[in-house]
PDB file of C-alpha atoms in Angstrom:
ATOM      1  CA  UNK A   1      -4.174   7.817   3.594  1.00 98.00           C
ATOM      2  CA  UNK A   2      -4.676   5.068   1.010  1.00 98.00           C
ATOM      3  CA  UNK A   3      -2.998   1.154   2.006  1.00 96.00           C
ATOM      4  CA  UNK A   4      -0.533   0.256  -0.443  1.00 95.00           C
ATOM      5  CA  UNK A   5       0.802  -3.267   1.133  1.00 91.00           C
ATOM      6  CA  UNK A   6       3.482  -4.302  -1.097  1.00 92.00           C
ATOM      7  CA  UNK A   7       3.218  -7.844   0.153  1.00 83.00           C
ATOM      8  CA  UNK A   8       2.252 -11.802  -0.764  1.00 78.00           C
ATOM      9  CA  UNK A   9      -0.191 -11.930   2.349  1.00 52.00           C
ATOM     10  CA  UNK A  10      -1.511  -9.001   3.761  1.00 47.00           C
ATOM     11  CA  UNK A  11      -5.120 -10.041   5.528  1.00 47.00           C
ATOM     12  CA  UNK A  12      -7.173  -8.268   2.523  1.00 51.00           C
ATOM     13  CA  UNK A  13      -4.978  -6.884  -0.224  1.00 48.00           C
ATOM     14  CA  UNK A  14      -2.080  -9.254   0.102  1.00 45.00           C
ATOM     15  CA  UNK A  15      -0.390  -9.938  -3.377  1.00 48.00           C
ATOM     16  CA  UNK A  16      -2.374  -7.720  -5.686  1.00 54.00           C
ATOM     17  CA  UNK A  17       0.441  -5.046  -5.658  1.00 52.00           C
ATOM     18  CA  UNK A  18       3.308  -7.112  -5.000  1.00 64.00           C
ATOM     19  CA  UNK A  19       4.764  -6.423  -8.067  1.00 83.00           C
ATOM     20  CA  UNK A  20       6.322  -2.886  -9.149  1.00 91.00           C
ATOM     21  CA  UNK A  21       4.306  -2.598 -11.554  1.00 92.00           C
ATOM     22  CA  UNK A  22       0.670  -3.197 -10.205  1.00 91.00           C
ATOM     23  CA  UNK A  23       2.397  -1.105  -6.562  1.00 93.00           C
ATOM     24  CA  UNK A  24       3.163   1.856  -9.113  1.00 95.00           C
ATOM     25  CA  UNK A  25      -0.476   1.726 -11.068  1.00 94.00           C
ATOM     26  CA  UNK A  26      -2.412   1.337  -7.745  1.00 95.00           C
ATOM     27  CA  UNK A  27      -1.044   4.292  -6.214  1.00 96.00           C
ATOM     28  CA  UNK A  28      -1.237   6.028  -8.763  1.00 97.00           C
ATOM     29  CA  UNK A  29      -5.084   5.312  -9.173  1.00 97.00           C
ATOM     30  CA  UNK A  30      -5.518   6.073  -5.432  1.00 97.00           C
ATOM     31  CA  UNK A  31      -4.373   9.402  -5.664  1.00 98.00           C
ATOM     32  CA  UNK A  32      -6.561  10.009  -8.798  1.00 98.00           C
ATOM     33  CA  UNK A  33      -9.485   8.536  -6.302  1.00 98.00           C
ATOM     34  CA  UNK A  34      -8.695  11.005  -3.719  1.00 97.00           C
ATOM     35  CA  UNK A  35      -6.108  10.101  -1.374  1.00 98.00           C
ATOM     36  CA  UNK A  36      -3.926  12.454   0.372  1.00 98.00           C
ATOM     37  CA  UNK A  37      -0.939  10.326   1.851  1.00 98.00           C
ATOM     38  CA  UNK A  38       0.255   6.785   0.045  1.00 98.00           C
ATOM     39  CA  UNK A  39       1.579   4.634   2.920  1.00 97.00           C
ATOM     40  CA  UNK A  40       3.818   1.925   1.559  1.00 96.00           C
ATOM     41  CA  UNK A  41       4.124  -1.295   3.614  1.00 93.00           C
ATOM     42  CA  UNK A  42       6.562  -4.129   2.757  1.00 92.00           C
ATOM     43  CA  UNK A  43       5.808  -6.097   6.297  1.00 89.00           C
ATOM     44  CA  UNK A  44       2.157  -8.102   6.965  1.00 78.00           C
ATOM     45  CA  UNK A  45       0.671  -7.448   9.770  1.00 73.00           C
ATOM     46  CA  UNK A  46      -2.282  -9.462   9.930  1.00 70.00           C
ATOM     47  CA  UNK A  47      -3.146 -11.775  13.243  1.00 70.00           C
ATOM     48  CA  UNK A  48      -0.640 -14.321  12.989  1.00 69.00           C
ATOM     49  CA  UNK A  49       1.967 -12.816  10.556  1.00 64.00           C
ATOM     50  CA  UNK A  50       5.534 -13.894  10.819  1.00 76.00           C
ATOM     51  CA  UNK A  51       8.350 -11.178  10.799  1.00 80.00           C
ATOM     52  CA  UNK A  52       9.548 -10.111   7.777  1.00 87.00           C
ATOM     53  CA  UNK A  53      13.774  -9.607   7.092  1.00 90.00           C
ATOM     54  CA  UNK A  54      15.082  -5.971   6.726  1.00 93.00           C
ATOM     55  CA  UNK A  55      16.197  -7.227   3.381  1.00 94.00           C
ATOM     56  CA  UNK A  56      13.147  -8.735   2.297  1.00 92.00           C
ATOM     57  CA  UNK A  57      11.554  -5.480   3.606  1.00 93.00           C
ATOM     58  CA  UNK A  58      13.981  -3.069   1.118  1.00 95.00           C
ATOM     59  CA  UNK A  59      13.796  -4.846  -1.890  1.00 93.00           C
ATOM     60  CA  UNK A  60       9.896  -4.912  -1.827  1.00 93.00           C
ATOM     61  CA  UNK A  61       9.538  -1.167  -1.248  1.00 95.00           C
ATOM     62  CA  UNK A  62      12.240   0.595  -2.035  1.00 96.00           C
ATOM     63  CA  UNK A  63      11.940  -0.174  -5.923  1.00 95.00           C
ATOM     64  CA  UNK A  64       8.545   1.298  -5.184  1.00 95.00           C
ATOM     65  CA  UNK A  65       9.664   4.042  -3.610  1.00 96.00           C
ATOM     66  CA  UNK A  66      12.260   4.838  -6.584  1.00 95.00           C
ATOM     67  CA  UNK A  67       9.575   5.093  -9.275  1.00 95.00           C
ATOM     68  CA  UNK A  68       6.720   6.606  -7.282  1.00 95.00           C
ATOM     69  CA  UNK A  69       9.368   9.451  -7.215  1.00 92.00           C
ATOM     70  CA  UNK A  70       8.878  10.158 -10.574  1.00 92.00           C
ATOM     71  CA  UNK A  71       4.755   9.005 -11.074  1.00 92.00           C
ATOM     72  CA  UNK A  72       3.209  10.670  -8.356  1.00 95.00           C
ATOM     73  CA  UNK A  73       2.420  14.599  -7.957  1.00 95.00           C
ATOM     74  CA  UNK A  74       4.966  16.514  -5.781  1.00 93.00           C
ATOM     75  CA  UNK A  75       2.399  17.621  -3.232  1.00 96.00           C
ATOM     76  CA  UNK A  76       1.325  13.752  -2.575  1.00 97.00           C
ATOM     77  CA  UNK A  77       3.322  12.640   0.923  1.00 97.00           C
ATOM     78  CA  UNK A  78       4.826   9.437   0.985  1.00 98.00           C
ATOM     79  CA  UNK A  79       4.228   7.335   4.202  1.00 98.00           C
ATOM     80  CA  UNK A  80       6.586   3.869   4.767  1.00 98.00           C
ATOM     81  CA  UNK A  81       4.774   1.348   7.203  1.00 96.00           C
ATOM     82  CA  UNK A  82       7.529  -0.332   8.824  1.00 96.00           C
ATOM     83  CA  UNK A  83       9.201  -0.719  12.301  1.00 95.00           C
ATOM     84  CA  UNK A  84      12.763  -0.952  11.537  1.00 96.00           C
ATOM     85  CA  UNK A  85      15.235   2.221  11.357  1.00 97.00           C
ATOM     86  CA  UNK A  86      16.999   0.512   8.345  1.00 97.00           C
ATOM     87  CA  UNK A  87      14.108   0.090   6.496  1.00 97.00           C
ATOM     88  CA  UNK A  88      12.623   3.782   7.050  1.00 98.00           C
ATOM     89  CA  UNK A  89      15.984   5.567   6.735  1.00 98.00           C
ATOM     90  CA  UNK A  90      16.698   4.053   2.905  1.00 98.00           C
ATOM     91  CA  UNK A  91      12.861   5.174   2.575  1.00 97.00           C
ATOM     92  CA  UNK A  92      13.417   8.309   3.377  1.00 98.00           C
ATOM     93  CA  UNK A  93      16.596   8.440   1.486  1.00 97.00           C
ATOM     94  CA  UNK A  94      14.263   7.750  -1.529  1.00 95.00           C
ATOM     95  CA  UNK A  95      11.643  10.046  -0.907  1.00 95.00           C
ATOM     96  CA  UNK A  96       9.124   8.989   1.869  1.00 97.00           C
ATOM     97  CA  UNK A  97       8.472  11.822   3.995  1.00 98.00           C
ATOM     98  CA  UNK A  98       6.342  10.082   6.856  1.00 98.00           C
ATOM     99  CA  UNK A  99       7.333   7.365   9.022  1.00 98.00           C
ATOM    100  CA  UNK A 100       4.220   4.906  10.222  1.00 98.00           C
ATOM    101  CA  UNK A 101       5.691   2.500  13.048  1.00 98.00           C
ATOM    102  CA  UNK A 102       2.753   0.076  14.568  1.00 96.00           C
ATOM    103  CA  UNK A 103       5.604  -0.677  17.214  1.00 96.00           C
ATOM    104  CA  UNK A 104       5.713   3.207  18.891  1.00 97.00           C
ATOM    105  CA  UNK A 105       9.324   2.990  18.640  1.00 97.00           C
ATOM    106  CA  UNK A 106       9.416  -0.459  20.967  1.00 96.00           C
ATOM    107  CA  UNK A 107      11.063  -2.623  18.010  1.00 94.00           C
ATOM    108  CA  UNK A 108      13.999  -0.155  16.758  1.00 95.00           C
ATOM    109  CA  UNK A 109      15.689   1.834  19.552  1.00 92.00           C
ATOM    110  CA  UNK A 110      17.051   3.883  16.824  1.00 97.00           C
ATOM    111  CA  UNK A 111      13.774   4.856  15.398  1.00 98.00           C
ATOM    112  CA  UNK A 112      12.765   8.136  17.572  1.00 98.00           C
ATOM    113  CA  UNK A 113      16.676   9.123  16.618  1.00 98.00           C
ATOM    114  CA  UNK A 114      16.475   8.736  13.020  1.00 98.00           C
ATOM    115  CA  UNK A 115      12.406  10.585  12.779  1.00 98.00           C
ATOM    116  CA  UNK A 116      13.905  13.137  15.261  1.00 98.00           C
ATOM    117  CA  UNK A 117      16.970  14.118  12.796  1.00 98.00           C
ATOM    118  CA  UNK A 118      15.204  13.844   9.756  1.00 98.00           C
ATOM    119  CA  UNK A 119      12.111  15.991  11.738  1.00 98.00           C
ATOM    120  CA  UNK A 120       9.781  13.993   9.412  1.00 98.00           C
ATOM    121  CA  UNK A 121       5.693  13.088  10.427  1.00 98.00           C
ATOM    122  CA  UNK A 122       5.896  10.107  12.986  1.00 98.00           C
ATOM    123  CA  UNK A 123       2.955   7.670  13.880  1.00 98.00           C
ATOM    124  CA  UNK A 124       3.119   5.418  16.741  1.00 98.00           C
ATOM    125  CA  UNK A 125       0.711   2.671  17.164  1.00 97.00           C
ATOM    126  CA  UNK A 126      -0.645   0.750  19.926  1.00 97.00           C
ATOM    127  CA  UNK A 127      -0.977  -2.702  19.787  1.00 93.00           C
ATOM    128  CA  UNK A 128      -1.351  -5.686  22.934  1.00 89.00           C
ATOM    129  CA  UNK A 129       1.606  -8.228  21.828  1.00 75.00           C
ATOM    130  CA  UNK A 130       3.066  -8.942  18.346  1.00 72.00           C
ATOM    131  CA  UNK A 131       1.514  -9.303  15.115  1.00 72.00           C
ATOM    132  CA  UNK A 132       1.889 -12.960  15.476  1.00 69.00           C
ATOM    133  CA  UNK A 133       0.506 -13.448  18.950  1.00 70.00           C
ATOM    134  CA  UNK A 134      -2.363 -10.178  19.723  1.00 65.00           C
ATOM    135  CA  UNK A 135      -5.396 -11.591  18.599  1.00 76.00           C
ATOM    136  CA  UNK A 136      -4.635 -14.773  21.160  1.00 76.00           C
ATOM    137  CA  UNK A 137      -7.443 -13.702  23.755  1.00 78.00           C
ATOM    138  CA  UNK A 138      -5.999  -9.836  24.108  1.00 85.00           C
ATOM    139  CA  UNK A 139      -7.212  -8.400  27.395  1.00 88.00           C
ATOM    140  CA  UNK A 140      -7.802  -4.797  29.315  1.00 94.00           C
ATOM    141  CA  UNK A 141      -9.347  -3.642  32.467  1.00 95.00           C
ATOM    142  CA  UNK A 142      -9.977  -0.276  30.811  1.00 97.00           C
ATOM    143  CA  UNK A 143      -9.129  -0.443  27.612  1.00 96.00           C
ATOM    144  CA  UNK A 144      -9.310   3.234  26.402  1.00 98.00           C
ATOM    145  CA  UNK A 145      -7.401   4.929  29.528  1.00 98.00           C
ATOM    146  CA  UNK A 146      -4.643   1.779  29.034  1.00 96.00           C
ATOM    147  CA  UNK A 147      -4.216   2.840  25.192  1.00 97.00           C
ATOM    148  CA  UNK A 148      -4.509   6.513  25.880  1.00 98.00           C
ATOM    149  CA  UNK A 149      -1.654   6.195  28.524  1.00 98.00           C
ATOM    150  CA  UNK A 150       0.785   4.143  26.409  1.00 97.00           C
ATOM    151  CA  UNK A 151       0.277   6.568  23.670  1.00 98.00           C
ATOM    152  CA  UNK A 152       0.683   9.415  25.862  1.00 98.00           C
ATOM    153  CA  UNK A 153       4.197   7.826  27.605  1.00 98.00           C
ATOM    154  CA  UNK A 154       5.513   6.927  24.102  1.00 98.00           C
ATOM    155  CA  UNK A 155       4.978  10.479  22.716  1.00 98.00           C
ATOM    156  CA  UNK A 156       6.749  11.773  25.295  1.00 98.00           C
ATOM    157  CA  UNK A 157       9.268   9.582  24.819  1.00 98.00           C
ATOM    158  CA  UNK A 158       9.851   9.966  21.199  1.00 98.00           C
ATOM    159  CA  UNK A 159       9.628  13.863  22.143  1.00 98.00           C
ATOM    160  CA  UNK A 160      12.745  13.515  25.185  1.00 98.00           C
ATOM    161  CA  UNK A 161      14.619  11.845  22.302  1.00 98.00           C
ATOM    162  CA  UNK A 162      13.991  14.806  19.715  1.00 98.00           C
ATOM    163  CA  UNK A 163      10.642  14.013  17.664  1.00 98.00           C
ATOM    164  CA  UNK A 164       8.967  17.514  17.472  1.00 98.00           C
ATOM    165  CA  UNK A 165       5.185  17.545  19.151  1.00 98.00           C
ATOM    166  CA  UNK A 166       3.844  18.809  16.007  1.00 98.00           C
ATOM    167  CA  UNK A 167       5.217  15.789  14.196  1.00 98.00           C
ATOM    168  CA  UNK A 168       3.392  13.001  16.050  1.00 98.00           C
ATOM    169  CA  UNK A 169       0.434  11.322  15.779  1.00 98.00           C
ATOM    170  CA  UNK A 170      -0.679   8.478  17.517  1.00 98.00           C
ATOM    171  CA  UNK A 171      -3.131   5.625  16.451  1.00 98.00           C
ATOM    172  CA  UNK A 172      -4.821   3.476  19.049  1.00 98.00           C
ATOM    173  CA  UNK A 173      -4.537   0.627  16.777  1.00 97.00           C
ATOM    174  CA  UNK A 174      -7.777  -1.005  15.810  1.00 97.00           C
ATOM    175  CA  UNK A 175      -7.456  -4.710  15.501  1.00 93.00           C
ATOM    176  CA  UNK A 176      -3.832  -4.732  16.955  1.00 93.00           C
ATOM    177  CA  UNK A 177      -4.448  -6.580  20.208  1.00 93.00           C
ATOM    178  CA  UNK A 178      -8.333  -5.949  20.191  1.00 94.00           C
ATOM    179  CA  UNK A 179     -11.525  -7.766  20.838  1.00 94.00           C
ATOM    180  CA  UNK A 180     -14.503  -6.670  19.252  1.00 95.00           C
ATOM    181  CA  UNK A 181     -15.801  -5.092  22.540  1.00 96.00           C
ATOM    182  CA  UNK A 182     -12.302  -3.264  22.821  1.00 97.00           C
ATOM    183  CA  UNK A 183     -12.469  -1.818  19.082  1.00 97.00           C
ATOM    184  CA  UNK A 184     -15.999  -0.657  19.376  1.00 98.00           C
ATOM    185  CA  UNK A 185     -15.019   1.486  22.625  1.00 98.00           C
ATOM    186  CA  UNK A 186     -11.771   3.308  21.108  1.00 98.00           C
ATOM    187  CA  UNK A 187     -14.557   4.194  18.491  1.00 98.00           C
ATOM    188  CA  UNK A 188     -16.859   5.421  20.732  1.00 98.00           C
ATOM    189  CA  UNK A 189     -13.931   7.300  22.953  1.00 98.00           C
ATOM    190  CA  UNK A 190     -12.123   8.769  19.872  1.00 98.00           C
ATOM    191  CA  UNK A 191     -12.898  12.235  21.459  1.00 97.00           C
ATOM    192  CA  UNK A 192     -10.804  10.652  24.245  1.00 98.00           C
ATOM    193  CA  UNK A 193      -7.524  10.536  22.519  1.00 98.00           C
ATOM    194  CA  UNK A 194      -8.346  13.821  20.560  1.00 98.00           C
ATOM    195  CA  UNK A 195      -8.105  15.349  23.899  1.00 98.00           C
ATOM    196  CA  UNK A 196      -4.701  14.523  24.138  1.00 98.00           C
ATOM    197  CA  UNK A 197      -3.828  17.457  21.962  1.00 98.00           C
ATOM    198  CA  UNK A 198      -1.464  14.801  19.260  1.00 98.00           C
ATOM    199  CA  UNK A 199      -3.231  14.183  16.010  1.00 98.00           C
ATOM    200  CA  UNK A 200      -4.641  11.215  15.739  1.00 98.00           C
ATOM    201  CA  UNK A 201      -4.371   8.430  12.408  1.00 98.00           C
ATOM    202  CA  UNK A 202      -7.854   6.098  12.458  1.00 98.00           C
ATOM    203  CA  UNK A 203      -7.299   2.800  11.190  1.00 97.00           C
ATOM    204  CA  UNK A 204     -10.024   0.663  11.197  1.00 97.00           C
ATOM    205  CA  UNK A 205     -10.216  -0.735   7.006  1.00 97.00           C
ATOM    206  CA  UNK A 206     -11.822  -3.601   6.507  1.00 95.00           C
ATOM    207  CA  UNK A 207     -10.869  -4.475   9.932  1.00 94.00           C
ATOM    208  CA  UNK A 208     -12.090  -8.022  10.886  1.00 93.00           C
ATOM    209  CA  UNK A 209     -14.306  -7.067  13.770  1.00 95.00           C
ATOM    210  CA  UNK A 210     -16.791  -5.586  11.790  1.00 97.00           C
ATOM    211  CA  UNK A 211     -17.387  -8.578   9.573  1.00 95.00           C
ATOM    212  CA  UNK A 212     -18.199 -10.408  12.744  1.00 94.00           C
ATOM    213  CA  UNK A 213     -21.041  -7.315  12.947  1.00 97.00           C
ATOM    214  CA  UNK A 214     -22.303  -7.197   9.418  1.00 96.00           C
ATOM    215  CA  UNK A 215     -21.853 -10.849   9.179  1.00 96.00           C
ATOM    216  CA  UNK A 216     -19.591 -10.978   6.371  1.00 94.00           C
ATOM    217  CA  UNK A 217     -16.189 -12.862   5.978  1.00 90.00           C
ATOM    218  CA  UNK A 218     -14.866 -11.719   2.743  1.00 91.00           C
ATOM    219  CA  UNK A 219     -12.519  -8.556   3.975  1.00 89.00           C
ATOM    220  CA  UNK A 220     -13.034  -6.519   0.536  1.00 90.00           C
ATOM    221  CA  UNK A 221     -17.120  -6.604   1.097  1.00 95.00           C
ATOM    222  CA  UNK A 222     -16.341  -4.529   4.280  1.00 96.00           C
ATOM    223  CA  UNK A 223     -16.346  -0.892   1.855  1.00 97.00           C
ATOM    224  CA  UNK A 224     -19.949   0.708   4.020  1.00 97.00           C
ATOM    225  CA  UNK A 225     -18.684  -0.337   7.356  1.00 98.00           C
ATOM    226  CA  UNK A 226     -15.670   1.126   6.689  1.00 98.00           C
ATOM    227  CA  UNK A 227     -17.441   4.555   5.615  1.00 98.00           C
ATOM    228  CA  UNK A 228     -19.082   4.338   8.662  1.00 98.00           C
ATOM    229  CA  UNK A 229     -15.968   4.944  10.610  1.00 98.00           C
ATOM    230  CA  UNK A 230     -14.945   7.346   8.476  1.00 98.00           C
ATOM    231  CA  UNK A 231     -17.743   9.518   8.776  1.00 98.00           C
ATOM    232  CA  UNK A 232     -17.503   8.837  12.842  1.00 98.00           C
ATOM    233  CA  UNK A 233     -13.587   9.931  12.967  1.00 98.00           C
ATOM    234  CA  UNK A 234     -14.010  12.859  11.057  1.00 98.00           C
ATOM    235  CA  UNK A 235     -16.888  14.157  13.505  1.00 97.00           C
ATOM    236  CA  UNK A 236     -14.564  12.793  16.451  1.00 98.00           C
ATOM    237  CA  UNK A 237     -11.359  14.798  15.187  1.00 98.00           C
ATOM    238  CA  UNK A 238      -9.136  12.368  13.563  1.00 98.00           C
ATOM    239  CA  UNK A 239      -6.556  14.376  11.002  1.00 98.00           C
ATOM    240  CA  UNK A 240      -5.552  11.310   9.377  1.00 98.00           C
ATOM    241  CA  UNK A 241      -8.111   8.004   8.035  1.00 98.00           C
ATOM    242  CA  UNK A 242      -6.018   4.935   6.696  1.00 98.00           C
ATOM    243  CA  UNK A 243      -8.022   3.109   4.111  1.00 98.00           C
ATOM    244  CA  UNK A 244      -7.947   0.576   1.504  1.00 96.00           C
ATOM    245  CA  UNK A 245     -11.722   1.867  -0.703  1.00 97.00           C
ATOM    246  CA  UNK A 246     -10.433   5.842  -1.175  1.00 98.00           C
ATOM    247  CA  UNK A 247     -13.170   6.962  -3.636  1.00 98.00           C
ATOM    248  CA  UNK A 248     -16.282   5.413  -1.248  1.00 98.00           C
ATOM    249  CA  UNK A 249     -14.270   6.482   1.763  1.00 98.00           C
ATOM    250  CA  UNK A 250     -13.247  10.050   0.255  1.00 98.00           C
ATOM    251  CA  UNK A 251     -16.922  10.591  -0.459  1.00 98.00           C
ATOM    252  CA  UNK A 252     -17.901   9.638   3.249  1.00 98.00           C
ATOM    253  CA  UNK A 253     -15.377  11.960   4.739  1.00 98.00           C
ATOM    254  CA  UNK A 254     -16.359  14.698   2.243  1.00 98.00           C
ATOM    255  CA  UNK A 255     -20.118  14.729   3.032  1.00 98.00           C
ATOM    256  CA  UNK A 256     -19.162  14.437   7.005  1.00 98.00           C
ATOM    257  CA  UNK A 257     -16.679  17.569   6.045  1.00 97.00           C
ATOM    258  CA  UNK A 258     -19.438  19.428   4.491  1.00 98.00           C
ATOM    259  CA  UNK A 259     -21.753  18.451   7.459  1.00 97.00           C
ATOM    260  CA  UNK A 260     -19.337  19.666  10.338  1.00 96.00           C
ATOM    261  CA  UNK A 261     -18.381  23.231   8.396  1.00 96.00           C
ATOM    262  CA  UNK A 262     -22.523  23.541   8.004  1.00 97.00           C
ATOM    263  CA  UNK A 263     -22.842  22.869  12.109  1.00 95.00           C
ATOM    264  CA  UNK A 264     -19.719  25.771  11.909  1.00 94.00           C
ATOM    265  CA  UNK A 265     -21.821  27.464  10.034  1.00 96.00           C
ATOM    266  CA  UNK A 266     -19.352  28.081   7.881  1.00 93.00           C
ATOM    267  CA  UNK A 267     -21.831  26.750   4.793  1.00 89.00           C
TER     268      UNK A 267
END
């Protein structure tokens, strides 16, 4: 799934596609790169970020949405990133086909409704707090069995309300209300929330936590570490890897492909 944040301040692509043009052109080039899914974002969620209006929201991505309609291949799914039900209903009115919400359903109580009559792809997030607040000292006594367990409840939710099983996957949000220690455990325990039998969306691009590893503080120098997850979701399980870098990250999850079906021995 390549990032396309149609926004002025996104943590690490924020203005570069903010206009229709340069949105339309990148996602294009990403699914030239190798990306299977565009997800289209018109809402920052970086630490700190300030809600964004509905209105603001629709007239960054829905002019987007419009022409990627006619650029992109039929075959290519369109994801929109956003946590309101107006928002992702005039998205799927133009075309989207996946619904991404990083609030599980907890910001819109229309949302399972409107995924569950339009029986479109639904990801629910965790994440400790708000955008604006989770990165102010977020805190767990066992942070992979609390995740798993929200994830779990809001599934089942979002299926009482309609959502088909087959239709959700859940994403134990990487940076969304995490320390480092926290992040580096839902890594280790990915095979934890493959268990759950939902598929399961990895996140972790450029994420800030492993600059604080690899020493590094400019977000867009974070390409290996990023492959690095990559390779260690698609050994966990994970059916869907949200990235920013799709040709270095396609190659990673290629040769870890190729690895896994030789261990099959199905090379």
């Amino acid at each position: 799934m390549g990032v396309l944040n149609v926004t002025p301040d996104s943590f690490s692509d924020g203005g570069l596609h903010h206009d229709l043009d340069a949105a339309v052109a990148r996602a294009r080039e990403m699914v030239d790169l190798g990306a299977d899914i565009v997800d289209i974002g018109g809402e920052s969620t970086r630490p700190g970020a300030n809600r964004v209006s509905i209105e603001e929201q629709l007239k960054r991505v829905i002019p987007v949405l419009r022409q990627l309609q006619q650029e992109l291949p039929a075959e290519i799914p369109i994801s929109i990133d956003t946590t309101s039900t107006l928002v992702a209903g005039a998205a799927l009115e133009q075309g989207a086909t996946i619904v991404n919400d990083i609030s599980a359903g907890r910001d819109d109580p229309g949302m399972f409704s409107l995924v569950a009559e339009a029986g479109t792809p639904y990801i629910i997030m965790h994440m400790q707090g708000t955008p604006r607040t989770m990165q102010d000292n977020p805190r767990y006594n066992e942070v992979v069995a609390e995740i798993k367990a929200f994830l779990v409840e809001r599934a089942l939710a979002a299926q009482a309300a309609g959502v088909l099983r087959k239709n959700l996957v859940i994403d134990p949000g990487i940076g969304f209300g995490k320390s480092k220690r926290d992040n580096l455990d839902i890594i280790l325990n990915l095979d934890s929330f493959i268990a759950t039998g939902y598929k399961v969306m990895l996140g972790a691009s450029r994420k800030r936590f492993m600059g604080s590893i690899c020493d590094i503080t400019s977000y867009s120098e974070l390409v290996g570490a990023t492959c690095a997850t990559t390779t260690i979701g698609v050994f966990a399980g994970v059916s869907i890897l949200r990235v920013h870098d799709i040709k270095e990250n396609r190659q990673a999850l290629d040769v870890a492909w190729a690895l896994l079906e030789r261990k099959r021995g199905q090379i």
